[in-house]
Amino acid sequence: MNKEQNQDNKVEEIDLIVFLNYFGNIIKGVIKALSSVIKELYAVFISIFKVFFINLKLILLVLVCSIAIGFVLDRNKDNVYYSEMFVTPHFDSKYELVSNIKYFKSLVQVKDYEELSSRFDISYDEAKTLVDFEIEKGPESENEQITAFNVFLKSLDSVTRTKIQFEDYLENRNIYNSNIFLIRAKSNKYNIFTKLQKGLVTSIDNDFSKLQKRIRDSVLTIEKKSLNQSLKEITKLKETYLQVLEKESNKETITSSLSNTFGLQVEKTATKEDVFVSKEIDIYNKLSNIEKQLVLNNSVADIQGAFKEKGLLENKWFTKFKFLIPIMSLVLLFFIFSFYTFYKYTLNYKK
């Protein structure tokens, strides 16, 4: 029995040693692979710097020439000015707004200055100064995002509603989910933007949005008429009720002596003026809300922040030739050196 236990222990020890050796070999293999990768990366790193230092004079010469050429081009090119405005479209006119901005952008790219001149009611020379049009979602507070999310959830069934997270909703929103839009116009002329604003606002108007507005106005007018009729009926009922109360009051005065003499009890009708007053206040609030909608949303779009009379100078580094040309020159040199190294390696390659 002891011999069998000793044999089992020896077998377990041998298995443990084999496992440790196998595990150790794996670790050694991984370390060896990592060291070889590090050596290769280090060799590539040194090779790149070797080429850089060997050709340092050429690289510096190209860099200096590129910067000088970039400064000259920046000095001679026309300045680009921009102005921004915020627009809140109504009656689903945001689709027409986005479409028109893309259309104007395309007209600038294809240099259709006649169409631009006609659209914005500007001269042909002024149309030639237009550089670009951009549109993006306007700023939103977290409360506005949460409100929009709750409205979106109401349009879903109960099962789908539980699967939608607020973060997923924000991530999948596009420009058409916004209620306010930022429009940016760019031009070589710094005082043209107030002229562009009129054309942009006019372009938002479309037959569909106008139809939506007429339908909205008709519905509100019908609702307003119905509320006024209800108000008249409640007023008549209230007057009738007050007349009844007055008659009961007179009756109570006449029969008061009889009740005192014969011990009779006169029942008094419970007053309900508060109910009528509450109904009237509710109708007045609804009428006030209708008037507010007709006044505040009386146009297809509202301008929250108009174009400034004079635009701001665009000063982004990636639009400057003094930065672009040196970067492009260095990239070109890198490809030339890489191709030359590969070319030499191919010619000297031996099996």
Short mmCIF file of C-alpha atoms in Angstrom, two decimals:
data_model
loop_
_atom_site.label_atom_id
_atom_site.label_comp_id
_atom_site.label_asym_id
_atom_site.label_seq_id
_atom_site.Cartn_x
_atom_site.Cartn_y
_atom_site.Cartn_z
CA MET A 1 0.00 0.00 0.00
CA ASN A 2 2.81 2.42 0.89
CA LYS A 3 4.59 1.52 -2.35
CA GLU A 4 1.50 2.38 -4.40
CA GLN A 5 1.17 5.75 -2.59
CA ASN A 6 4.85 6.51 -3.20
CA GLN A 7 4.45 5.68 -6.88
CA ASP A 8 1.39 7.94 -7.16
CA ASN A 9 3.29 10.80 -5.48
CA LYS A 10 6.21 10.36 -7.87
CA VAL A 11 3.85 10.40 -10.87
CA GLU A 12 2.24 13.63 -9.61
CA GLU A 13 5.68 15.20 -9.06
CA ILE A 14 6.73 14.22 -12.60
CA ASP A 15 3.51 15.70 -14.06
CA LEU A 16 4.06 18.92 -12.10
CA ILE A 17 7.66 19.18 -13.33
CA VAL A 18 6.57 18.55 -16.93
CA PHE A 19 3.86 21.24 -16.62
CA LEU A 20 6.30 23.76 -15.12
CA ASN A 21 8.83 23.05 -17.86
CA TYR A 22 6.16 23.42 -20.52
CA PHE A 23 4.93 26.69 -18.98
CA GLY A 24 8.52 27.93 -18.66
CA ASN A 25 9.18 27.18 -22.34
CA ILE A 26 6.11 29.16 -23.32
CA ILE A 27 7.28 32.15 -21.26
CA LYS A 28 10.76 31.92 -22.80
CA GLY A 29 9.21 31.78 -26.28
CA VAL A 30 7.09 34.85 -25.61
CA ILE A 31 10.04 36.77 -24.19
CA LYS A 32 12.18 35.78 -27.17
CA ALA A 33 9.48 36.88 -29.62
CA LEU A 34 9.04 40.20 -27.84
CA SER A 35 12.78 40.84 -27.77
CA SER A 36 13.06 40.09 -31.50
CA VAL A 37 10.18 42.48 -32.24
CA ILE A 38 11.78 45.17 -30.09
CA LYS A 39 15.13 44.64 -31.87
CA GLU A 40 13.43 44.93 -35.27
CA LEU A 41 11.62 48.10 -34.24
CA TYR A 42 14.82 49.54 -32.86
CA ALA A 43 16.62 48.68 -36.11
CA VAL A 44 13.88 50.42 -38.13
CA PHE A 45 14.03 53.42 -35.79
CA ILE A 46 17.82 53.67 -36.17
CA SER A 47 17.58 53.22 -39.95
CA ILE A 48 15.11 56.10 -40.22
CA PHE A 49 17.30 58.40 -38.19
CA LYS A 50 20.34 57.25 -40.12
CA VAL A 51 18.72 58.32 -43.37
CA PHE A 52 17.61 61.56 -41.70
CA PHE A 53 21.11 62.46 -40.47
CA ILE A 54 22.78 61.44 -43.74
CA ASN A 55 20.44 63.71 -45.69
CA LEU A 56 20.10 66.38 -43.01
CA LYS A 57 21.35 69.21 -45.23
CA LEU A 58 18.95 68.29 -48.04
CA ILE A 59 16.01 68.01 -45.61
CA LEU A 60 16.77 71.38 -44.01
CA LEU A 61 17.14 73.00 -47.43
CA VAL A 62 13.78 71.62 -48.60
CA LEU A 63 12.15 72.67 -45.32
CA VAL A 64 13.46 76.24 -45.49
CA CYS A 65 12.45 76.60 -49.16
CA SER A 66 8.98 75.18 -48.41
CA ILE A 67 8.41 77.62 -45.55
CA ALA A 68 9.58 80.54 -47.70
CA ILE A 69 7.26 79.51 -50.56
CA GLY A 70 4.41 79.08 -48.08
CA PHE A 71 4.91 82.61 -46.69
CA VAL A 72 4.87 84.07 -50.20
CA LEU A 73 1.69 82.19 -51.14
CA ASP A 74 -0.05 83.17 -47.88
CA ARG A 75 0.79 86.82 -48.51
CA ASN A 76 -0.59 86.77 -52.05
CA LYS A 77 -3.73 84.73 -51.48
CA ASP A 78 -7.08 86.32 -50.63
CA ASN A 79 -8.17 86.39 -47.02
CA VAL A 80 -11.18 84.27 -46.08
CA TYR A 81 -13.81 85.77 -43.77
CA TYR A 82 -16.69 83.96 -42.12
CA SER A 83 -19.88 84.77 -40.23
CA GLU A 84 -22.35 82.56 -38.38
CA MET A 85 -26.05 82.64 -37.60
CA PHE A 86 -28.42 80.39 -35.66
CA VAL A 87 -31.74 79.39 -37.21
CA THR A 88 -34.73 77.63 -35.64
CA PRO A 89 -36.90 76.19 -38.44
CA HIS A 90 -40.59 75.40 -37.97
CA PHE A 91 -43.14 73.24 -39.81
CA ASP A 92 -40.49 70.69 -40.91
CA SER A 93 -38.64 73.35 -42.93
CA LYS A 94 -35.32 72.05 -41.55
CA TYR A 95 -35.15 69.51 -44.37
CA GLU A 96 -35.38 72.28 -46.95
CA LEU A 97 -32.80 74.30 -44.98
CA VAL A 98 -30.20 71.51 -44.93
CA SER A 99 -30.85 70.69 -48.58
CA ASN A 100 -30.44 74.32 -49.67
CA ILE A 101 -27.17 74.81 -47.77
CA LYS A 102 -25.76 71.72 -49.48
CA TYR A 103 -26.99 73.10 -52.80
CA PHE A 104 -25.30 76.47 -52.25
CA LYS A 105 -22.10 74.68 -51.26
CA SER A 106 -22.22 72.73 -54.51
CA LEU A 107 -22.81 75.93 -56.53
CA VAL A 108 -19.66 77.44 -55.01
CA GLN A 109 -17.63 74.33 -55.79
CA VAL A 110 -18.72 74.24 -59.46
CA LYS A 111 -18.37 78.06 -59.69
CA ASP A 112 -21.93 78.66 -60.85
CA TYR A 113 -21.80 82.36 -59.97
CA GLU A 114 -24.85 83.29 -62.05
CA GLU A 115 -27.12 81.03 -59.99
CA LEU A 116 -25.56 82.28 -56.75
CA SER A 117 -26.05 85.87 -57.87
CA SER A 118 -29.72 85.17 -58.60
CA ARG A 119 -30.33 83.25 -55.37
CA PHE A 120 -28.85 85.88 -53.06
CA ASP A 121 -29.69 88.97 -55.16
CA ILE A 122 -26.03 90.04 -55.33
CA SER A 123 -23.79 91.05 -58.21
CA TYR A 124 -21.78 88.54 -60.24
CA ASP A 125 -18.50 89.88 -58.80
CA GLU A 126 -19.84 89.52 -55.26
CA ALA A 127 -20.91 85.94 -56.03
CA LYS A 128 -17.32 85.18 -57.12
CA THR A 129 -16.11 86.08 -53.61
CA LEU A 130 -18.15 83.28 -51.98
CA VAL A 131 -15.94 80.49 -50.65
CA ASP A 132 -18.15 78.01 -48.80
CA PHE A 133 -21.39 77.33 -46.91
CA GLU A 134 -21.61 75.02 -43.90
CA ILE A 135 -24.42 73.81 -41.64
CA GLU A 136 -24.28 71.84 -38.41
CA LYS A 137 -26.34 71.13 -35.33
CA GLY A 138 -26.72 74.04 -32.97
CA PRO A 139 -25.86 73.92 -29.27
CA GLU A 140 -28.12 71.90 -26.99
CA SER A 141 -28.32 71.78 -23.22
CA GLU A 142 -28.58 68.49 -21.38
CA ASN A 143 -32.18 69.29 -20.43
CA GLU A 144 -33.07 69.79 -24.12
CA GLN A 145 -31.45 66.47 -24.98
CA ILE A 146 -33.38 64.69 -22.22
CA THR A 147 -36.65 66.29 -23.38
CA ALA A 148 -36.01 65.18 -26.97
CA PHE A 149 -35.17 61.67 -25.70
CA ASN A 150 -38.45 61.44 -23.78
CA VAL A 151 -40.41 62.56 -26.86
CA PHE A 152 -38.60 59.89 -28.88
CA LEU A 153 -39.45 57.19 -26.32
CA LYS A 154 -43.15 58.05 -26.50
CA SER A 155 -43.15 57.12 -30.19
CA LEU A 156 -41.92 53.57 -29.41
CA ASP A 157 -43.73 50.53 -28.09
CA SER A 158 -43.16 49.40 -24.50
CA VAL A 159 -40.79 46.55 -25.45
CA THR A 160 -38.52 48.64 -27.67
CA ARG A 161 -38.56 51.48 -25.15
CA THR A 162 -36.74 49.37 -22.54
CA LYS A 163 -33.91 48.56 -24.98
CA ILE A 164 -33.00 52.17 -25.86
CA GLN A 165 -30.38 53.88 -23.72
CA PHE A 166 -29.87 57.65 -23.55
CA GLU A 167 -26.22 57.35 -24.66
CA ASP A 168 -27.19 55.22 -27.68
CA TYR A 169 -29.86 57.76 -28.61
CA LEU A 170 -27.35 60.64 -28.56
CA GLU A 171 -24.79 58.66 -30.54
CA ASN A 172 -27.23 57.79 -33.34
CA ARG A 173 -28.72 61.26 -33.75
CA ASN A 174 -28.11 63.06 -37.03
CA ILE A 175 -28.40 66.68 -38.11
CA TYR A 176 -32.14 66.34 -38.76
CA ASN A 177 -32.80 65.60 -35.07
CA SER A 178 -31.75 69.11 -34.11
CA ASN A 179 -34.14 72.00 -33.49
CA ILE A 180 -31.59 74.77 -33.94
CA PHE A 181 -28.94 74.96 -36.67
CA LEU A 182 -25.65 76.80 -37.06
CA ILE A 183 -25.11 78.20 -40.56
CA ARG A 184 -21.63 79.40 -41.50
CA ALA A 185 -20.89 81.38 -44.66
CA LYS A 186 -17.36 82.10 -45.95
CA SER A 187 -16.29 84.76 -48.41
CA ASN A 188 -13.29 86.74 -49.56
CA LYS A 189 -15.34 89.89 -48.99
CA TYR A 190 -15.75 90.75 -45.32
CA ASN A 191 -18.96 92.85 -45.55
CA ILE A 192 -21.23 90.70 -47.72
CA PHE A 193 -22.88 88.57 -45.05
CA THR A 194 -25.97 90.69 -44.33
CA LYS A 195 -26.87 90.35 -48.02
CA LEU A 196 -26.46 86.57 -47.81
CA GLN A 197 -28.75 86.32 -44.79
CA LYS A 198 -31.80 87.57 -46.69
CA GLY A 199 -31.26 84.98 -49.43
CA LEU A 200 -30.76 82.18 -46.92
CA VAL A 201 -33.94 83.00 -45.00
CA THR A 202 -35.94 83.27 -48.24
CA SER A 203 -34.63 79.91 -49.42
CA ILE A 204 -36.09 78.15 -46.36
CA ASP A 205 -39.64 78.91 -47.48
CA ASN A 206 -41.15 76.02 -49.40
CA ASP A 207 -44.62 74.86 -50.37
CA PHE A 208 -44.69 71.97 -47.91
CA SER A 209 -43.78 74.15 -44.89
CA LYS A 210 -46.28 76.83 -45.93
CA LEU A 211 -48.97 74.14 -46.20
CA GLN A 212 -48.04 72.85 -42.74
CA LYS A 213 -48.34 76.38 -41.36
CA ARG A 214 -51.76 76.91 -42.98
CA ILE A 215 -52.99 73.60 -41.54
CA ARG A 216 -51.66 74.54 -38.09
CA ASP A 217 -53.32 77.98 -38.26
CA SER A 218 -56.63 76.46 -39.39
CA VAL A 219 -56.61 73.92 -36.54
CA LEU A 220 -55.81 76.61 -33.97
CA THR A 221 -58.53 78.89 -35.41
CA ILE A 222 -61.13 76.11 -35.14
CA GLU A 223 -59.99 75.31 -31.62
CA LYS A 224 -60.09 78.99 -30.68
CA LYS A 225 -63.65 79.34 -32.06
CA SER A 226 -64.75 76.25 -30.13
CA LEU A 227 -63.24 77.57 -26.90
CA ASN A 228 -64.93 80.96 -27.33
CA GLN A 229 -68.26 79.21 -27.85
CA SER A 230 -67.69 77.10 -24.73
CA LEU A 231 -66.82 80.27 -22.82
CA LYS A 232 -70.10 81.91 -23.87
CA GLU A 233 -72.10 78.86 -22.78
CA ILE A 234 -70.35 78.70 -19.40
CA THR A 235 -70.97 82.42 -18.92
CA LYS A 236 -74.71 81.93 -19.63
CA LEU A 237 -74.85 78.97 -17.25
CA LYS A 238 -73.13 80.98 -14.57
CA GLU A 239 -75.56 83.88 -14.99
CA THR A 240 -78.53 81.50 -14.87
CA TYR A 241 -77.15 79.84 -11.78
CA LEU A 242 -76.65 83.18 -10.05
CA GLN A 243 -80.23 84.14 -10.85
CA VAL A 244 -81.41 80.88 -9.26
CA LEU A 245 -79.33 81.62 -6.17
CA GLU A 246 -80.83 85.09 -5.98
CA LYS A 247 -84.38 83.69 -6.16
CA GLU A 248 -83.58 81.14 -3.45
CA SER A 249 -82.18 83.92 -1.32
CA ASN A 250 -85.44 85.89 -1.65
CA LYS A 251 -87.45 82.74 -0.91
CA GLU A 252 -85.40 82.15 2.20
CA THR A 253 -86.15 85.69 3.40
CA ILE A 254 -89.92 85.25 2.91
CA THR A 255 -90.10 81.87 4.61
CA SER A 256 -87.75 82.72 7.46
CA SER A 257 -90.62 83.87 9.69
CA LEU A 258 -92.63 80.74 8.93
CA SER A 259 -89.68 78.52 9.74
CA ASN A 260 -89.20 80.25 13.04
CA THR A 261 -92.92 79.94 13.84
CA PHE A 262 -93.55 76.33 12.80
CA GLY A 263 -89.99 74.93 13.19
CA LEU A 264 -89.53 74.22 9.48
CA GLN A 265 -86.03 73.77 7.97
CA VAL A 266 -85.26 75.50 4.68
CA GLU A 267 -82.72 73.65 2.54
CA LYS A 268 -80.09 75.88 0.97
CA THR A 269 -78.62 74.98 -2.41
CA ALA A 270 -74.80 74.50 -2.25
CA THR A 271 -73.06 77.20 -4.29
CA LYS A 272 -70.92 76.15 -7.27
CA GLU A 273 -69.41 79.44 -8.40
CA ASP A 274 -65.89 77.99 -8.01
CA VAL A 275 -66.63 75.33 -10.64
CA PHE A 276 -67.67 77.93 -13.21
CA VAL A 277 -64.73 80.18 -12.37
CA SER A 278 -62.32 77.25 -12.70
CA LYS A 279 -63.77 76.34 -16.11
CA GLU A 280 -63.46 79.94 -17.27
CA ILE A 281 -59.85 80.20 -16.13
CA ASP A 282 -59.01 76.93 -17.90
CA ILE A 283 -60.53 78.17 -21.17
CA TYR A 284 -58.79 81.55 -20.88
CA ASN A 285 -55.45 79.74 -20.40
CA LYS A 286 -56.05 77.61 -23.50
CA LEU A 287 -56.96 80.70 -25.52
CA SER A 288 -53.84 82.46 -24.29
CA ASN A 289 -51.71 79.46 -25.30
CA ILE A 290 -53.25 79.50 -28.80
CA GLU A 291 -52.53 83.22 -29.19
CA LYS A 292 -48.96 82.59 -28.05
CA GLN A 293 -48.46 79.85 -30.65
CA LEU A 294 -49.85 82.07 -33.40
CA VAL A 295 -47.54 84.93 -32.44
CA LEU A 296 -44.33 83.06 -31.63
CA ASN A 297 -44.49 80.53 -34.47
CA ASN A 298 -45.85 82.84 -37.13
CA SER A 299 -42.95 82.31 -39.56
CA VAL A 300 -41.38 79.29 -41.22
CA ALA A 301 -38.07 79.96 -39.42
CA ASP A 302 -36.76 82.21 -36.64
CA ILE A 303 -33.31 83.82 -36.67
CA GLN A 304 -31.80 83.39 -33.20
CA GLY A 305 -28.47 85.02 -34.07
CA ALA A 306 -28.05 86.94 -37.31
CA PHE A 307 -24.96 87.31 -39.49
CA LYS A 308 -22.68 90.12 -38.38
CA GLU A 309 -22.29 93.06 -40.74
CA LYS A 310 -18.56 92.34 -41.03
CA GLY A 311 -17.10 88.83 -41.00
CA LEU A 312 -14.27 87.44 -38.91
CA LEU A 313 -10.92 86.55 -40.44
CA GLU A 314 -10.44 82.78 -40.69
CA ASN A 315 -7.11 81.92 -39.12
CA LYS A 316 -6.77 78.13 -39.02
CA TRP A 317 -3.27 76.68 -39.23
CA PHE A 318 -4.22 73.90 -41.66
CA THR A 319 -5.31 76.51 -44.20
CA LYS A 320 -1.91 78.22 -44.15
CA PHE A 321 0.56 77.36 -46.94
CA LYS A 322 3.48 78.01 -44.59
CA PHE A 323 2.42 74.88 -42.69
CA LEU A 324 0.90 72.79 -45.49
CA ILE A 325 3.80 73.00 -47.98
CA PRO A 326 6.56 71.99 -45.47
CA ILE A 327 4.47 69.05 -44.26
CA MET A 328 3.75 67.91 -47.81
CA SER A 329 7.43 68.33 -48.75
CA LEU A 330 8.60 66.19 -45.82
CA VAL A 331 6.04 63.50 -46.65
CA LEU A 332 7.19 63.53 -50.28
CA LEU A 333 10.84 63.22 -49.21
CA PHE A 334 9.95 60.30 -46.95
CA PHE A 335 8.34 58.41 -49.85
CA ILE A 336 11.27 59.22 -52.15
CA PHE A 337 13.84 57.94 -49.62
CA SER A 338 11.71 54.85 -48.92
CA PHE A 339 11.39 54.06 -52.62
CA TYR A 340 15.12 54.63 -53.19
CA THR A 341 16.02 52.32 -50.28
CA PHE A 342 13.68 49.64 -51.59
CA TYR A 343 15.11 50.11 -55.09
CA LYS A 344 18.70 49.59 -53.88
CA TYR A 345 17.65 46.59 -51.79
CA THR A 346 15.95 45.01 -54.81
CA LEU A 347 19.03 45.48 -57.04
CA ASN A 348 21.38 44.03 -54.42
CA TYR A 349 19.08 41.20 -53.38
CA LYS A 350 20.58 37.70 -53.61
CA LYS A 351 18.90 34.38 -52.92
#
